[in-house]
PDB file of C-alpha atoms in Angstrom:
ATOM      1  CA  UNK A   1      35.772  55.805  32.619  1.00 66.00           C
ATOM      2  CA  UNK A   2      33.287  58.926  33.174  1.00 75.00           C
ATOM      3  CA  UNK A   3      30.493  56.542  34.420  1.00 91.00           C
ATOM      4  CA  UNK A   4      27.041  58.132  34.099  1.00 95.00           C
ATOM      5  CA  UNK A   5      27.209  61.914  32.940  1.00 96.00           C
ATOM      6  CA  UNK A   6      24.672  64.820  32.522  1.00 97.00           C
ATOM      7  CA  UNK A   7      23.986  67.542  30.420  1.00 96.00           C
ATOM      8  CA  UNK A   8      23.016  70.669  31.691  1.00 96.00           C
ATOM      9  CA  UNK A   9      24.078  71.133  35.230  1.00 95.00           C
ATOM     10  CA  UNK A  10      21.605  73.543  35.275  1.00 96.00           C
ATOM     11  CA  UNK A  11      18.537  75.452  33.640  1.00 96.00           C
ATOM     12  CA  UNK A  12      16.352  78.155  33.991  1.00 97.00           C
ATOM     13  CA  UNK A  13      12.627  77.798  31.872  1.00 96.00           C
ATOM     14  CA  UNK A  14      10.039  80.122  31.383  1.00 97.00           C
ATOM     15  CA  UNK A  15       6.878  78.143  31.584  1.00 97.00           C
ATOM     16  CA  UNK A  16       5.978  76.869  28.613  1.00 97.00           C
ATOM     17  CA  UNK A  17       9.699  76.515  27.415  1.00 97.00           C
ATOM     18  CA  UNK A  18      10.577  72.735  26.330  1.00 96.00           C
ATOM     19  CA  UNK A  19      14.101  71.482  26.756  1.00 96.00           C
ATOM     20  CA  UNK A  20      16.043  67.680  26.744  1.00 97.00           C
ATOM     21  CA  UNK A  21      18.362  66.864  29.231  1.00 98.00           C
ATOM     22  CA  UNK A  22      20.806  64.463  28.621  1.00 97.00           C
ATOM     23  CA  UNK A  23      22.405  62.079  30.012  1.00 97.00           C
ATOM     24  CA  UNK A  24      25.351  59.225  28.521  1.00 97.00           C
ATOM     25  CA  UNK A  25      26.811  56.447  30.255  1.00 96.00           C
ATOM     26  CA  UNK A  26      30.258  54.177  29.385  1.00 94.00           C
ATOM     27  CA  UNK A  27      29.816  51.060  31.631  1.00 90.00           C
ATOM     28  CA  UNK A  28      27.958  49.292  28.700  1.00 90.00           C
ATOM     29  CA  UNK A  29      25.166  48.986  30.460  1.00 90.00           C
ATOM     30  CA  UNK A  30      21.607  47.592  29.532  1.00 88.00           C
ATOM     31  CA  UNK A  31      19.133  49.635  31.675  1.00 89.00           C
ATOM     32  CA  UNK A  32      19.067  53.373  32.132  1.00 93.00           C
ATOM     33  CA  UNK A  33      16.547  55.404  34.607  1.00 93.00           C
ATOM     34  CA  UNK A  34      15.825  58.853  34.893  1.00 96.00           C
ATOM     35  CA  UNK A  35      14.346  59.914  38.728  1.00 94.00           C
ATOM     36  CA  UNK A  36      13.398  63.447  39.859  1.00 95.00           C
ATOM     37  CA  UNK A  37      14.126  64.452  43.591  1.00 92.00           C
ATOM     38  CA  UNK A  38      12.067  67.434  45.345  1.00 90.00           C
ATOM     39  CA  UNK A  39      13.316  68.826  48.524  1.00 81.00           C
ATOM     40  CA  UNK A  40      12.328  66.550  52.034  1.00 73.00           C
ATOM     41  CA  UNK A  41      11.389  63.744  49.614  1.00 74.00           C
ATOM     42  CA  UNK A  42      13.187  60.243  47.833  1.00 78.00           C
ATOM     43  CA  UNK A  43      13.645  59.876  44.618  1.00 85.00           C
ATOM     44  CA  UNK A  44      10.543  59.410  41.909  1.00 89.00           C
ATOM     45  CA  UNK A  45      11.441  57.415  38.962  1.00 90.00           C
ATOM     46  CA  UNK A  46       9.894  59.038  35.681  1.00 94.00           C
ATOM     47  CA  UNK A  47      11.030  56.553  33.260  1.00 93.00           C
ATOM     48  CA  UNK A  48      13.042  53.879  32.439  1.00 91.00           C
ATOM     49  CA  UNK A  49      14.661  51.623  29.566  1.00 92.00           C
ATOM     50  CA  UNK A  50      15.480  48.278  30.099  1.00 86.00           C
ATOM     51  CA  UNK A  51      17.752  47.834  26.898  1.00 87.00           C
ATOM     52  CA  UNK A  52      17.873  49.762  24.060  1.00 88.00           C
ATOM     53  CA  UNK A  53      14.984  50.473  22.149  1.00 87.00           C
ATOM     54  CA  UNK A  54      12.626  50.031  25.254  1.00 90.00           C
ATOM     55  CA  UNK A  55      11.083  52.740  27.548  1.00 93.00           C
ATOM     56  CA  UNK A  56       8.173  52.302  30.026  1.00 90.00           C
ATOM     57  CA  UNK A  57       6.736  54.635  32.464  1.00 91.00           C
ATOM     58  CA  UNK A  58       7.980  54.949  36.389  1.00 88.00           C
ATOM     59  CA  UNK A  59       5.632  56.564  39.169  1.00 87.00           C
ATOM     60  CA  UNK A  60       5.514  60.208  37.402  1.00 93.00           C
ATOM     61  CA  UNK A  61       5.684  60.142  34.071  1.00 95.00           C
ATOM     62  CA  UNK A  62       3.103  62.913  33.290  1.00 95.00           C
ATOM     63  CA  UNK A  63       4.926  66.417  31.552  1.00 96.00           C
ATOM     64  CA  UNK A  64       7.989  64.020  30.420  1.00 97.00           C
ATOM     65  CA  UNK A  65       9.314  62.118  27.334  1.00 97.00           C
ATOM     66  CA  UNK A  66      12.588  60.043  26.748  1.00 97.00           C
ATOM     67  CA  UNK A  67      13.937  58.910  24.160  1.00 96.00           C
ATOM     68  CA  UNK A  68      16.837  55.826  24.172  1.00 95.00           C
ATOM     69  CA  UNK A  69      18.912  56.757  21.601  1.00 88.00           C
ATOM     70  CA  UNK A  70      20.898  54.308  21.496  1.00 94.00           C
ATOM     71  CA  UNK A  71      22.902  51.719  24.816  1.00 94.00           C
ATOM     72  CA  UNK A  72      25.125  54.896  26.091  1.00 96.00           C
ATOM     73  CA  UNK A  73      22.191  57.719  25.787  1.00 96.00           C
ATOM     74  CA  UNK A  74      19.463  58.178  27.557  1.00 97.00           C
ATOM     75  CA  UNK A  75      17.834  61.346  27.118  1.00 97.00           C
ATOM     76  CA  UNK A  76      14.800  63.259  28.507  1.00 98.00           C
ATOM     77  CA  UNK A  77      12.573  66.089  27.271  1.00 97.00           C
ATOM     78  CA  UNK A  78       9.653  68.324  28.744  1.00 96.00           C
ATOM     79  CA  UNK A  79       7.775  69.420  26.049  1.00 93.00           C
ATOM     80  CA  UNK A  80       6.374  72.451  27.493  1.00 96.00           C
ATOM     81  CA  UNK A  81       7.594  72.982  31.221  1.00 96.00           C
ATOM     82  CA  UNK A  82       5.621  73.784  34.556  1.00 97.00           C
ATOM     83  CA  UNK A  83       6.538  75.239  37.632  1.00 96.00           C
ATOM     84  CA  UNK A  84       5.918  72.265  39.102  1.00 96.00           C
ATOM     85  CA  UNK A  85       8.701  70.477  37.387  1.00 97.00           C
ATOM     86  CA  UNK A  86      11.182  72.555  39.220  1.00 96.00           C
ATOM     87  CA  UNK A  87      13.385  69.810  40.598  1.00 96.00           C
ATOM     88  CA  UNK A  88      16.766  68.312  40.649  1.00 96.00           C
ATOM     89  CA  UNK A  89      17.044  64.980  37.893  1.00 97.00           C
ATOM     90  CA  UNK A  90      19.170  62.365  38.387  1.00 96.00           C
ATOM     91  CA  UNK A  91      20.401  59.718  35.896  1.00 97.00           C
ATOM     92  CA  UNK A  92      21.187  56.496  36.601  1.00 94.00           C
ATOM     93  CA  UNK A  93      22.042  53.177  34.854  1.00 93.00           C
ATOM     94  CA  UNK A  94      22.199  49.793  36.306  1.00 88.00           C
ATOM     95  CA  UNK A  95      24.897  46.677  35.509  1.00 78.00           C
ATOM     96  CA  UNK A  96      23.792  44.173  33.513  1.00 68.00           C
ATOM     97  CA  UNK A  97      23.589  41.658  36.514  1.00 69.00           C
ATOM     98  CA  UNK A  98      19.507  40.718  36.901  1.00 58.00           C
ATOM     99  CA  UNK A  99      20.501  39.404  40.358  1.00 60.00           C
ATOM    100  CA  UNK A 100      22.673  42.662  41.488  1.00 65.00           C
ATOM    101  CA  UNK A 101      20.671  46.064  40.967  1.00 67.00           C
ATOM    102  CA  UNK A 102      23.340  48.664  41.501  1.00 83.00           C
ATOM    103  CA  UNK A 103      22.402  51.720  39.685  1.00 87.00           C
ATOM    104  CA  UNK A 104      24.763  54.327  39.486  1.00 91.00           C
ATOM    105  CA  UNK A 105      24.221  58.119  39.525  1.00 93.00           C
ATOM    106  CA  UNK A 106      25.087  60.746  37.313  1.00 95.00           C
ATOM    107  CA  UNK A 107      25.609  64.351  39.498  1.00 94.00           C
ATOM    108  CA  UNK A 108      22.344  65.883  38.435  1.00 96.00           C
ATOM    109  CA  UNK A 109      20.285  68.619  36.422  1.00 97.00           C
ATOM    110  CA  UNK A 110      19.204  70.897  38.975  1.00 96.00           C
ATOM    111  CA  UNK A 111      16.332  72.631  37.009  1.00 97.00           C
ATOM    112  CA  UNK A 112      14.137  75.633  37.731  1.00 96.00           C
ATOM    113  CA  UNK A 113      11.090  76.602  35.916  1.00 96.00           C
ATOM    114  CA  UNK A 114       9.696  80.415  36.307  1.00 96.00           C
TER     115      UNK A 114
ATOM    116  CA  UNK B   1       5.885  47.110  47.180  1.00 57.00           C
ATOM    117  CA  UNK B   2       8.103  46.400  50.678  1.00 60.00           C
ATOM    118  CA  UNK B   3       7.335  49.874  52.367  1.00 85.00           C
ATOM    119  CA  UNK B   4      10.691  50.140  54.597  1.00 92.00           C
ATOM    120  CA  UNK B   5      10.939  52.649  58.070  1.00 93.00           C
ATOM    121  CA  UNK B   6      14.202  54.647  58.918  1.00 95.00           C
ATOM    122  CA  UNK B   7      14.465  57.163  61.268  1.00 96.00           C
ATOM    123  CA  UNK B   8      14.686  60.509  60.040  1.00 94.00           C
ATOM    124  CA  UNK B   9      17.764  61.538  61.675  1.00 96.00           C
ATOM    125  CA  UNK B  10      20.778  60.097  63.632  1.00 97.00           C
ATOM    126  CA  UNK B  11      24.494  61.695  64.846  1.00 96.00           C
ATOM    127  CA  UNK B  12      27.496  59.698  65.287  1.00 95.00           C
ATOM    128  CA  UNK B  13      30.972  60.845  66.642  1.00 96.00           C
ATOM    129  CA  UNK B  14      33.420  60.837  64.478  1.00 96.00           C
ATOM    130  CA  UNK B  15      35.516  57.642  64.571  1.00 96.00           C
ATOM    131  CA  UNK B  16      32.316  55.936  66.123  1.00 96.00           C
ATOM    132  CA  UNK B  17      30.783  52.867  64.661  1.00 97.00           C
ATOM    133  CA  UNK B  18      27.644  54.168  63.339  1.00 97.00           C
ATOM    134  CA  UNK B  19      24.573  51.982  63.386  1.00 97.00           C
ATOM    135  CA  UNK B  20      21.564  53.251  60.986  1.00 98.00           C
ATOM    136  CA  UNK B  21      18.524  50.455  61.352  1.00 97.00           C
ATOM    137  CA  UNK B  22      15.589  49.697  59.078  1.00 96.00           C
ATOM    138  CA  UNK B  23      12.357  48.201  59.329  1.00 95.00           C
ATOM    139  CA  UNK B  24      11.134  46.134  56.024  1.00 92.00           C
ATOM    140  CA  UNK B  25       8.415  43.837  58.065  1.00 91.00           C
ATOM    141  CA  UNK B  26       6.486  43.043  54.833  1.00 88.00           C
ATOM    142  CA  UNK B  27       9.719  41.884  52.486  1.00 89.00           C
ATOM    143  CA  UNK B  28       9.053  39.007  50.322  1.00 85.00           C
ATOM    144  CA  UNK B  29      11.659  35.898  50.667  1.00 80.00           C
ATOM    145  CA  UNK B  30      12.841  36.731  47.060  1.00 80.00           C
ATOM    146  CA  UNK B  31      13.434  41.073  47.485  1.00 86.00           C
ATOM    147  CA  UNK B  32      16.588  42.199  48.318  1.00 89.00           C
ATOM    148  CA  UNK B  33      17.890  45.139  50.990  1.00 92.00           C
ATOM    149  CA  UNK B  34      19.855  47.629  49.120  1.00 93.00           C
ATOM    150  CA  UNK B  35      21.473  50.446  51.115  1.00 95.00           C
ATOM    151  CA  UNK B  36      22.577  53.675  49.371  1.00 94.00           C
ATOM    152  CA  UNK B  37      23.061  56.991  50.619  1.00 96.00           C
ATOM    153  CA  UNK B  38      23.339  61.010  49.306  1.00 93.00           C
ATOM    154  CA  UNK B  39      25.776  63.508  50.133  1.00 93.00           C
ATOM    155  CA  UNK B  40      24.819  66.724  49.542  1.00 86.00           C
ATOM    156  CA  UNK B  41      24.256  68.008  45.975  1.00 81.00           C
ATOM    157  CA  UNK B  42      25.081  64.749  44.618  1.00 89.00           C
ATOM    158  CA  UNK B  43      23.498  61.676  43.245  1.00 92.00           C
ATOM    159  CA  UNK B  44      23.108  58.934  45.288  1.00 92.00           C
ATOM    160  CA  UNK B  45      25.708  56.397  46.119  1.00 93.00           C
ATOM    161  CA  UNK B  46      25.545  52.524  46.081  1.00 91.00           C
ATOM    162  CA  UNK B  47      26.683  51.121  49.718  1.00 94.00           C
ATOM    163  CA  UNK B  48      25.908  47.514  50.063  1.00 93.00           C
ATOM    164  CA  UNK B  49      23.000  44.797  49.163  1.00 92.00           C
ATOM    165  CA  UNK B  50      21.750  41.493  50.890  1.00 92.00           C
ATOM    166  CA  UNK B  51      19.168  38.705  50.917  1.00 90.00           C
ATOM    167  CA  UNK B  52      19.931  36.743  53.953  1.00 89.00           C
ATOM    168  CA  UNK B  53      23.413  36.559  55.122  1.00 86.00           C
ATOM    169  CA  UNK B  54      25.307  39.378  56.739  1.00 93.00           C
ATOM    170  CA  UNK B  55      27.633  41.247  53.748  1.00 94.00           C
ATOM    171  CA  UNK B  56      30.502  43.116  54.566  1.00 95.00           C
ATOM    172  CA  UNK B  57      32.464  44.995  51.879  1.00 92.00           C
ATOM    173  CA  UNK B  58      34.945  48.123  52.063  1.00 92.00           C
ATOM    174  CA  UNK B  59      32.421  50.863  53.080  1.00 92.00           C
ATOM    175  CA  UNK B  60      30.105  48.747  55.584  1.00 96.00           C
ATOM    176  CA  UNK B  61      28.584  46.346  57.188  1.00 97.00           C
ATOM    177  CA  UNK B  62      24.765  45.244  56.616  1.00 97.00           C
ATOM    178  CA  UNK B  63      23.244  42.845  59.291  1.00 97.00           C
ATOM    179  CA  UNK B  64      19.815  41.379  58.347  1.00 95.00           C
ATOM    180  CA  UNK B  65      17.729  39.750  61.155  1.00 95.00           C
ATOM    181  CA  UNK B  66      16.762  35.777  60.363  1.00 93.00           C
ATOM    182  CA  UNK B  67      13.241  36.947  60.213  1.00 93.00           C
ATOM    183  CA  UNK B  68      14.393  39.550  57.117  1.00 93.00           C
ATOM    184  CA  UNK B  69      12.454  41.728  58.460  1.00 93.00           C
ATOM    185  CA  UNK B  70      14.398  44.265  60.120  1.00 95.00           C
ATOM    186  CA  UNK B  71      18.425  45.291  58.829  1.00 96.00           C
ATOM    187  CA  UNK B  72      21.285  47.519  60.320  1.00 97.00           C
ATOM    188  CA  UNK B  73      23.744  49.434  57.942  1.00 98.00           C
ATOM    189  CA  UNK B  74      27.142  49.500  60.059  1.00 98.00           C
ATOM    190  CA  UNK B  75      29.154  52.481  59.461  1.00 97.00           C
ATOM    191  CA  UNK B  76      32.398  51.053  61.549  1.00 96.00           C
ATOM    192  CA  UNK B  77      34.638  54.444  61.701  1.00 95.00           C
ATOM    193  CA  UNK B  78      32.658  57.202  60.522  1.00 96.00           C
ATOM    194  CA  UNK B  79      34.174  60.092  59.020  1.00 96.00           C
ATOM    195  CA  UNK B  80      33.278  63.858  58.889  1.00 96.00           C
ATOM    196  CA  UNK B  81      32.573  62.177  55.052  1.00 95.00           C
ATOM    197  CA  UNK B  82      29.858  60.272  56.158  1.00 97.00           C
ATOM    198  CA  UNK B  83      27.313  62.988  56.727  1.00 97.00           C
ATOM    199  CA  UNK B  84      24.549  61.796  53.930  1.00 96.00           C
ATOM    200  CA  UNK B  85      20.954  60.581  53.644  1.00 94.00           C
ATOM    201  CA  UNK B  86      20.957  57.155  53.765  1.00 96.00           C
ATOM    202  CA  UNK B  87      18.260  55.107  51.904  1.00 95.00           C
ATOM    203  CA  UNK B  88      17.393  51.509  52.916  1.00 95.00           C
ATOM    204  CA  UNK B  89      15.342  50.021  50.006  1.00 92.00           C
ATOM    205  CA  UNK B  90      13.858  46.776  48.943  1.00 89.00           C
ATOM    206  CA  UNK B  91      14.364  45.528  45.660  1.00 82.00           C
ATOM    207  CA  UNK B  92      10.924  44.932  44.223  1.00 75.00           C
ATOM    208  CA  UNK B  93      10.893  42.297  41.053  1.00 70.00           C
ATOM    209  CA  UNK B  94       8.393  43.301  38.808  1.00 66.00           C
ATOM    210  CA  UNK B  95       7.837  41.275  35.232  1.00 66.00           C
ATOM    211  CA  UNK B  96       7.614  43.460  31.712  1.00 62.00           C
ATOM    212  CA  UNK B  97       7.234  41.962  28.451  1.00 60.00           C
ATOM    213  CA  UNK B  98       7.879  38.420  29.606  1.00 60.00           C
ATOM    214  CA  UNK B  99      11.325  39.407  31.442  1.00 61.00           C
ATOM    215  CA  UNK B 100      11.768  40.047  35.077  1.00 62.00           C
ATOM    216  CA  UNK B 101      13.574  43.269  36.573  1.00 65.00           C
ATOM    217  CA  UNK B 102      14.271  45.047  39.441  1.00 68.00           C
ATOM    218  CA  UNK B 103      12.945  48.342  40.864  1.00 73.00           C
ATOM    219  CA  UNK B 104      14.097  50.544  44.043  1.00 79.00           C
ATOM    220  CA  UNK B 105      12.080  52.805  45.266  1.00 80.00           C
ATOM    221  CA  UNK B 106      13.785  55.514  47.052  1.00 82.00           C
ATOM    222  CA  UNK B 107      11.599  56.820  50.570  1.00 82.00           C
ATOM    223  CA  UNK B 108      13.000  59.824  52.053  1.00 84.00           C
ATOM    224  CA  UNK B 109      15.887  57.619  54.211  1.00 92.00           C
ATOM    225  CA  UNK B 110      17.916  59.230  57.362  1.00 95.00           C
ATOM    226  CA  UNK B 111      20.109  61.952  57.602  1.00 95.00           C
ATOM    227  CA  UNK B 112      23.345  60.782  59.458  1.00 97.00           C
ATOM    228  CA  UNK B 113      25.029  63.570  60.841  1.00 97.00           C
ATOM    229  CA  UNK B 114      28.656  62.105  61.354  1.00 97.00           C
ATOM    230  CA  UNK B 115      30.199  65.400  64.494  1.00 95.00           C
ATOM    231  CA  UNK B 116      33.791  65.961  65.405  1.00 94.00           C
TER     232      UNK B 116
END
């Protein structure tokens, strides 16, 4: 049981450059979450899925797409990055239970945009 | 959403009960106190949850004043291990398409620093 995993560990963009990051889970889990973390400050969520085939926006959405591909994957892509999504991205998902909201982490994409 | 206050840093010796408080003064009676925290480099780490009633489980203790509006995260033997941020967060319940979830919303927490 991997729990929440990511794809890359890390990145280096040129501005401009697009890439997906990805991230899986195996805890069959309905809801998935992808957050962004700048140094000194919590985490921002970017976007979330409730169940699959749903997405809705977090607090910063702006520069970002995701895409639920199906319960375990949960991916998201930056269509043409900025310096000012250098950051590190964390993945989570989140049991089933409405009553119980324990997300779970994957280890983060620590990514860097020149 | 419940806006909660930790302070931005605490030590604790090691072995020492360590005692991390929060202020949530504007909680609803439905929202929840999570408690997770971040070690280094890594994501962050579920510790404990409560409405009302004090919860104890392997990693710690959470004590929630009768009021709700003020909790403590117990720590009762920190380790070198412990050093982390630790987030205190209110679990907002938000409605979407006719179906209720939850939302944390991660503030920037306290840095335990757990010393020999």
């Amino acid at each position: 049981n991997a729990g929440v995993t990511q794809t890359p560990k890390f990145q280096v963009l040129k501005t401009g450059q697009s890439m997906t990051l990805q991230c899986a889970q195996d805890m069959n889990h309905n809801s998935m979450y992808w957050y962004r973390q700048d140094p000194g400050m919590g985490l921002r969520l970017i976007y979330y899925s409730a169940s699959e085939g749903t997405t809705d926006k977090g607090e910063v959405p702006n520069g970002y797409n995701v895409s639920r591909l199906n319960k375990r994957e949960f991916s998201l892509r930056l269509e043409s990055a900025a310096p000012s999504q250098t950051s590190v991205y964390f993945c989570a998902s989140r049991s089933s239970d409405k009553k119980r909201e324990t997300q779970y982490f994957g280890p983060g994409t620590r990514l860097l945009v020149l | 959403d419940a806006k909660t206050t930790q302070p931005p840093s605490m030590d604790c010796a090691e072995g020492r009960a360590a005692n991390l408080p929060c202020n949530h003064s504007t909680i609803s009676g439905n929202e929840y106190v999570y408690w997770y925290r971040q070690i280094h480099s890594q994501g962050p780490q579920y510790i404990i949850h409560g409405l009302k009633n004090n919860e104890t489980n392997e990693m710690a203790s959470l004590i929630i004043t009768e009021d709700r509006k003020s909790s403590t995260l117990i720590l009762p033997h920190a380790t070198l291990r412990d050093t982390a941020v630790y987030y205190c967060i209110v679990r907002v319940t938000f409605n979407a398409g006719g179906t209720s979830y939850g939302k944390l919303t991660f503030g920037q927490g306290t840095i335990l620093t757990v010393h020999p």
